[in-house]
Amino acid sequence: MGQVCCTKSDAESSLTLDGRKIPYSMDEQTGGDPAHVPGFPENTTPMAAREQGKASPSASAKALLEELVKPQPMNVLTSSGQLVTCSLQLASGGAELEVRVGDQSRITPVNGIEAVFVGTSPPDIPTPLNELCSTLMLTGSGECITFHFQDLAQRDVFAEAVRSLIPKPKGT
């Protein structure tokens, strides 16, 4: 099995596929924590939003999570605005998300996802976001993976499903 190789530079991240680099949406975020996570009350940070907790996921989000046990085709939006077809799968019993492009993959632990954004948030990454995007911000690195959907309903179900996977901090 190949590996997705992500590199960071001052301007963009890239994904090495078959020896050639292409821009990829695992962009380095340059600012601090965003002030608001869409889908949660105003003036909440990603950590505060997680601490508030949510009810169990909707039937649509649960159905998506069941589908993700097997690889599902998705579109990833690169920092240059290009859509790249990938597959997304829940791995390790739901503890990891695996993004696969061709024979290369990147595995991200769900507890390594700091926040899930929808639409044009976060505003300070180079990826040209639009209302059909859902962006996963990774803990610590500030890197982001942006998925692009056909409609708002698909985007919202995806965001809800991923948010439901993120463990709540201890003591909540």
PDB file of C-alpha atoms in Angstrom:
ATOM      1  CA  MET A   1       0.000   0.000   0.000  1.00  0.00           C
ATOM      2  CA  GLY A   2       1.319   3.438  -0.933  1.00  0.00           C
ATOM      3  CA  GLN A   3       1.360   6.422   1.328  1.00  0.00           C
ATOM      4  CA  VAL A   4      -0.026   9.876   0.816  1.00  0.00           C
ATOM      5  CA  CYS A   5       2.913  12.167   1.328  1.00  0.00           C
ATOM      6  CA  CYS A   6       1.956  15.643   2.423  1.00  0.00           C
ATOM      7  CA  THR A   7       4.480  18.440   2.526  1.00  0.00           C
ATOM      8  CA  LYS A   8       4.108  21.935   3.890  1.00  0.00           C
ATOM      9  CA  SER A   9       5.729  25.069   2.535  1.00  0.00           C
ATOM     10  CA  ASP A  10       5.106  28.715   3.289  1.00  0.00           C
ATOM     11  CA  ALA A  11       2.414  28.961   0.621  1.00  0.00           C
ATOM     12  CA  GLU A  12       0.853  25.551   0.145  1.00  0.00           C
ATOM     13  CA  SER A  13       0.782  21.892   1.008  1.00  0.00           C
ATOM     14  CA  SER A  14       1.175  19.221  -1.604  1.00  0.00           C
ATOM     15  CA  LEU A  15       0.428  15.579  -2.109  1.00  0.00           C
ATOM     16  CA  THR A  16       2.962  13.399  -3.866  1.00  0.00           C
ATOM     17  CA  LEU A  17       1.248  11.003  -6.252  1.00  0.00           C
ATOM     18  CA  ASP A  18       3.347   8.727  -8.428  1.00  0.00           C
ATOM     19  CA  GLY A  19       6.388  10.907  -7.856  1.00  0.00           C
ATOM     20  CA  ARG A  20       4.732  14.205  -8.837  1.00  0.00           C
ATOM     21  CA  LYS A  21       3.494  16.834  -6.428  1.00  0.00           C
ATOM     22  CA  ILE A  22      -0.007  18.253  -6.670  1.00  0.00           C
ATOM     23  CA  PRO A  23      -1.541  20.891  -4.388  1.00  0.00           C
ATOM     24  CA  TYR A  24      -3.690  19.269  -1.749  1.00  0.00           C
ATOM     25  CA  SER A  25      -6.154  20.593   0.788  1.00  0.00           C
ATOM     26  CA  MET A  26      -4.144  19.750   3.869  1.00  0.00           C
ATOM     27  CA  ASP A  27      -3.274  23.423   4.159  1.00  0.00           C
ATOM     28  CA  GLU A  28      -1.402  24.950   7.043  1.00  0.00           C
ATOM     29  CA  GLN A  29      -3.647  27.326   8.890  1.00  0.00           C
ATOM     30  CA  THR A  30      -1.817  30.562   9.580  1.00  0.00           C
ATOM     31  CA  GLY A  31      -4.019  32.081  12.260  1.00  0.00           C
ATOM     32  CA  GLY A  32      -5.206  31.106  15.713  1.00  0.00           C
ATOM     33  CA  ASP A  33      -8.371  29.300  16.639  1.00  0.00           C
ATOM     34  CA  PRO A  34     -11.427  30.549  14.765  1.00  0.00           C
ATOM     35  CA  ALA A  35     -13.915  32.459  16.860  1.00  0.00           C
ATOM     36  CA  HIS A  36     -16.916  30.419  15.768  1.00  0.00           C
ATOM     37  CA  VAL A  37     -17.677  26.895  14.640  1.00  0.00           C
ATOM     38  CA  PRO A  38     -20.682  26.851  12.278  1.00  0.00           C
ATOM     39  CA  GLY A  39     -23.529  24.797  13.701  1.00  0.00           C
ATOM     40  CA  PHE A  40     -22.790  25.856  17.274  1.00  0.00           C
ATOM     41  CA  PRO A  41     -23.837  28.965  19.166  1.00  0.00           C
ATOM     42  CA  GLU A  42     -22.007  32.222  18.348  1.00  0.00           C
ATOM     43  CA  ASN A  43     -18.830  33.069  20.251  1.00  0.00           C
ATOM     44  CA  THR A  44     -17.756  29.479  20.797  1.00  0.00           C
ATOM     45  CA  THR A  45     -14.335  28.137  20.019  1.00  0.00           C
ATOM     46  CA  PRO A  46     -13.845  24.623  18.639  1.00  0.00           C
ATOM     47  CA  MET A  47     -13.008  23.290  22.128  1.00  0.00           C
ATOM     48  CA  ALA A  48     -15.964  25.048  23.724  1.00  0.00           C
ATOM     49  CA  ALA A  49     -18.245  23.692  21.006  1.00  0.00           C
ATOM     50  CA  ARG A  50     -17.039  20.156  21.695  1.00  0.00           C
ATOM     51  CA  GLU A  51     -17.482  20.611  25.442  1.00  0.00           C
ATOM     52  CA  GLN A  52     -21.135  21.583  24.911  1.00  0.00           C
ATOM     53  CA  GLY A  53     -21.783  18.155  23.398  1.00  0.00           C
ATOM     54  CA  LYS A  54     -24.641  17.328  21.092  1.00  0.00           C
ATOM     55  CA  ALA A  55     -27.479  14.886  20.965  1.00  0.00           C
ATOM     56  CA  SER A  56     -26.783  11.625  19.212  1.00  0.00           C
ATOM     57  CA  PRO A  57     -26.326  11.966  15.439  1.00  0.00           C
ATOM     58  CA  SER A  58     -29.348  12.071  13.150  1.00  0.00           C
ATOM     59  CA  ALA A  59     -30.462   9.016  11.196  1.00  0.00           C
ATOM     60  CA  SER A  60     -28.794  10.468   8.075  1.00  0.00           C
ATOM     61  CA  ALA A  61     -25.470  10.943   9.885  1.00  0.00           C
ATOM     62  CA  LYS A  62     -25.673   7.418  11.330  1.00  0.00           C
ATOM     63  CA  ALA A  63     -26.380   6.029   7.850  1.00  0.00           C
ATOM     64  CA  LEU A  64     -23.332   7.851   6.456  1.00  0.00           C
ATOM     65  CA  LEU A  65     -21.138   6.470   9.240  1.00  0.00           C
ATOM     66  CA  GLU A  66     -22.367   2.961   8.417  1.00  0.00           C
ATOM     67  CA  GLU A  67     -21.535   3.545   4.728  1.00  0.00           C
ATOM     68  CA  LEU A  68     -18.050   4.791   5.621  1.00  0.00           C
ATOM     69  CA  VAL A  69     -17.124   1.373   6.985  1.00  0.00           C
ATOM     70  CA  LYS A  70     -16.345   0.711   3.305  1.00  0.00           C
ATOM     71  CA  PRO A  71     -14.476   3.266   1.153  1.00  0.00           C
ATOM     72  CA  GLN A  72     -16.816   5.939  -0.210  1.00  0.00           C
ATOM     73  CA  PRO A  73     -16.001   8.263  -3.122  1.00  0.00           C
ATOM     74  CA  MET A  74     -15.555  11.896  -2.098  1.00  0.00           C
ATOM     75  CA  ASN A  75     -14.137  15.077  -3.542  1.00  0.00           C
ATOM     76  CA  VAL A  76     -11.274  16.881  -1.827  1.00  0.00           C
ATOM     77  CA  LEU A  77     -10.713  20.550  -2.656  1.00  0.00           C
ATOM     78  CA  THR A  78      -7.062  21.513  -3.129  1.00  0.00           C
ATOM     79  CA  SER A  79      -5.525  24.832  -2.160  1.00  0.00           C
ATOM     80  CA  SER A  80      -5.523  25.744  -5.872  1.00  0.00           C
ATOM     81  CA  GLY A  81      -9.279  25.081  -6.119  1.00  0.00           C
ATOM     82  CA  GLN A  82      -8.957  21.772  -7.970  1.00  0.00           C
ATOM     83  CA  LEU A  83     -11.304  18.932  -7.041  1.00  0.00           C
ATOM     84  CA  VAL A  84      -9.505  15.620  -6.530  1.00  0.00           C
ATOM     85  CA  THR A  85     -11.504  12.407  -6.285  1.00  0.00           C
ATOM     86  CA  CYS A  86     -10.603  10.327  -3.264  1.00  0.00           C
ATOM     87  CA  SER A  87     -12.123   7.635  -1.126  1.00  0.00           C
ATOM     88  CA  LEU A  88     -12.903   8.120   2.538  1.00  0.00           C
ATOM     89  CA  GLN A  89     -13.236   5.279   4.998  1.00  0.00           C
ATOM     90  CA  LEU A  90     -13.626   4.849   8.731  1.00  0.00           C
ATOM     91  CA  ALA A  91     -10.821   2.613   9.930  1.00  0.00           C
ATOM     92  CA  SER A  92      -9.893   0.993  13.246  1.00  0.00           C
ATOM     93  CA  GLY A  93     -13.501   0.683  14.407  1.00  0.00           C
ATOM     94  CA  GLY A  94     -14.241   4.359  13.796  1.00  0.00           C
ATOM     95  CA  ALA A  95     -11.107   5.677  15.500  1.00  0.00           C
ATOM     96  CA  GLU A  96      -9.477   6.852  12.241  1.00  0.00           C
ATOM     97  CA  LEU A  97     -10.431   8.415   8.929  1.00  0.00           C
ATOM     98  CA  GLU A  98      -8.502   7.179   5.920  1.00  0.00           C
ATOM     99  CA  VAL A  99      -8.327   9.431   2.858  1.00  0.00           C
ATOM    100  CA  ARG A 100      -7.088   7.536  -0.197  1.00  0.00           C
ATOM    101  CA  VAL A 101      -6.077   9.025  -3.539  1.00  0.00           C
ATOM    102  CA  GLY A 102      -5.130   6.284  -5.971  1.00  0.00           C
ATOM    103  CA  ASP A 103      -2.879   3.858  -4.124  1.00  0.00           C
ATOM    104  CA  GLN A 104      -1.753   6.440  -1.571  1.00  0.00           C
ATOM    105  CA  SER A 105      -3.469   7.184   1.720  1.00  0.00           C
ATOM    106  CA  ARG A 106      -3.405   9.380   4.776  1.00  0.00           C
ATOM    107  CA  ILE A 107      -4.808   8.154   8.065  1.00  0.00           C
ATOM    108  CA  THR A 108      -6.062  10.725  10.556  1.00  0.00           C
ATOM    109  CA  PRO A 109      -7.150   9.724  14.064  1.00  0.00           C
ATOM    110  CA  VAL A 110     -10.577  11.214  14.813  1.00  0.00           C
ATOM    111  CA  ASN A 111      -9.242  12.443  18.156  1.00  0.00           C
ATOM    112  CA  GLY A 112      -6.749  14.457  16.077  1.00  0.00           C
ATOM    113  CA  ILE A 113      -9.546  16.522  14.530  1.00  0.00           C
ATOM    114  CA  GLU A 114      -9.825  19.824  16.374  1.00  0.00           C
ATOM    115  CA  ALA A 115     -12.824  21.236  14.548  1.00  0.00           C
ATOM    116  CA  VAL A 116     -15.240  20.575  11.705  1.00  0.00           C
ATOM    117  CA  PHE A 117     -16.234  23.627   9.668  1.00  0.00           C
ATOM    118  CA  VAL A 118     -18.883  24.108   6.998  1.00  0.00           C
ATOM    119  CA  GLY A 119     -19.036  26.661   4.214  1.00  0.00           C
ATOM    120  CA  THR A 120     -16.421  29.389   4.009  1.00  0.00           C
ATOM    121  CA  SER A 121     -14.935  28.824   7.470  1.00  0.00           C
ATOM    122  CA  PRO A 122     -12.152  28.920   8.509  1.00  0.00           C
ATOM    123  CA  PRO A 123     -11.455  32.106   6.549  1.00  0.00           C
ATOM    124  CA  ASP A 124      -7.681  32.159   6.953  1.00  0.00           C
ATOM    125  CA  ILE A 125      -6.631  29.131   4.879  1.00  0.00           C
ATOM    126  CA  PRO A 126      -5.533  29.375   1.245  1.00  0.00           C
ATOM    127  CA  THR A 127      -8.120  26.879  -0.049  1.00  0.00           C
ATOM    128  CA  PRO A 128     -10.872  28.734  -1.979  1.00  0.00           C
ATOM    129  CA  LEU A 129     -13.796  27.637   0.185  1.00  0.00           C
ATOM    130  CA  ASN A 130     -17.455  27.902  -0.775  1.00  0.00           C
ATOM    131  CA  GLU A 131     -20.794  26.973   0.793  1.00  0.00           C
ATOM    132  CA  LEU A 132     -20.486  23.350  -0.371  1.00  0.00           C
ATOM    133  CA  CYS A 133     -17.298  22.710   1.645  1.00  0.00           C
ATOM    134  CA  SER A 134     -16.705  20.974   4.946  1.00  0.00           C
ATOM    135  CA  THR A 135     -13.212  21.415   6.372  1.00  0.00           C
ATOM    136  CA  LEU A 136     -11.569  19.282   9.037  1.00  0.00           C
ATOM    137  CA  MET A 137      -8.937  21.162  11.068  1.00  0.00           C
ATOM    138  CA  LEU A 138      -6.321  18.865  12.548  1.00  0.00           C
ATOM    139  CA  THR A 139      -5.144  19.335  16.127  1.00  0.00           C
ATOM    140  CA  GLY A 140      -1.753  20.919  16.678  1.00  0.00           C
ATOM    141  CA  SER A 141      -0.590  21.291  13.082  1.00  0.00           C
ATOM    142  CA  GLY A 142      -3.351  23.608  11.896  1.00  0.00           C
ATOM    143  CA  GLU A 143      -3.522  21.532   8.717  1.00  0.00           C
ATOM    144  CA  CYS A 144      -6.911  21.226   7.096  1.00  0.00           C
ATOM    145  CA  ILE A 145      -8.614  18.707   4.824  1.00  0.00           C
ATOM    146  CA  THR A 146     -11.450  20.220   2.797  1.00  0.00           C
ATOM    147  CA  PHE A 147     -14.187  18.054   1.299  1.00  0.00           C
ATOM    148  CA  HIS A 148     -16.549  19.403  -1.367  1.00  0.00           C
ATOM    149  CA  PHE A 149     -20.145  18.194  -1.720  1.00  0.00           C
ATOM    150  CA  GLN A 150     -22.890  18.379  -4.348  1.00  0.00           C
ATOM    151  CA  ASP A 151     -25.369  20.086  -2.049  1.00  0.00           C
ATOM    152  CA  LEU A 152     -25.773  21.626   1.391  1.00  0.00           C
ATOM    153  CA  ALA A 153     -27.650  18.621   2.795  1.00  0.00           C
ATOM    154  CA  GLN A 154     -24.756  16.248   1.986  1.00  0.00           C
ATOM    155  CA  ARG A 155     -22.283  18.731   3.463  1.00  0.00           C
ATOM    156  CA  ASP A 156     -24.275  19.093   6.675  1.00  0.00           C
ATOM    157  CA  VAL A 157     -24.758  15.347   7.142  1.00  0.00           C
ATOM    158  CA  PHE A 158     -21.018  14.795   6.640  1.00  0.00           C
ATOM    159  CA  ALA A 159     -20.115  17.503   9.167  1.00  0.00           C
ATOM    160  CA  GLU A 160     -22.572  16.131  11.719  1.00  0.00           C
ATOM    161  CA  ALA A 161     -21.280  12.583  11.239  1.00  0.00           C
ATOM    162  CA  VAL A 162     -17.626  13.574  11.702  1.00  0.00           C
ATOM    163  CA  ARG A 163     -18.440  15.776  14.715  1.00  0.00           C
ATOM    164  CA  SER A 164     -20.184  12.806  16.320  1.00  0.00           C
ATOM    165  CA  LEU A 165     -16.963  10.785  16.061  1.00  0.00           C
ATOM    166  CA  ILE A 166     -14.752  13.314  17.856  1.00  0.00           C
ATOM    167  CA  PRO A 167     -14.314  12.295  21.488  1.00  0.00           C
ATOM    168  CA  LYS A 168     -15.497  14.778  24.060  1.00  0.00           C
ATOM    169  CA  PRO A 169     -12.804  16.114  26.409  1.00  0.00           C
ATOM    170  CA  LYS A 170     -12.581  14.369  29.789  1.00  0.00           C
ATOM    171  CA  GLY A 171     -14.783  15.820  32.478  1.00  0.00           C
ATOM    172  CA  THR A 172     -17.712  16.682  30.198  1.00  0.00           C
TER     173      THR A 172
END
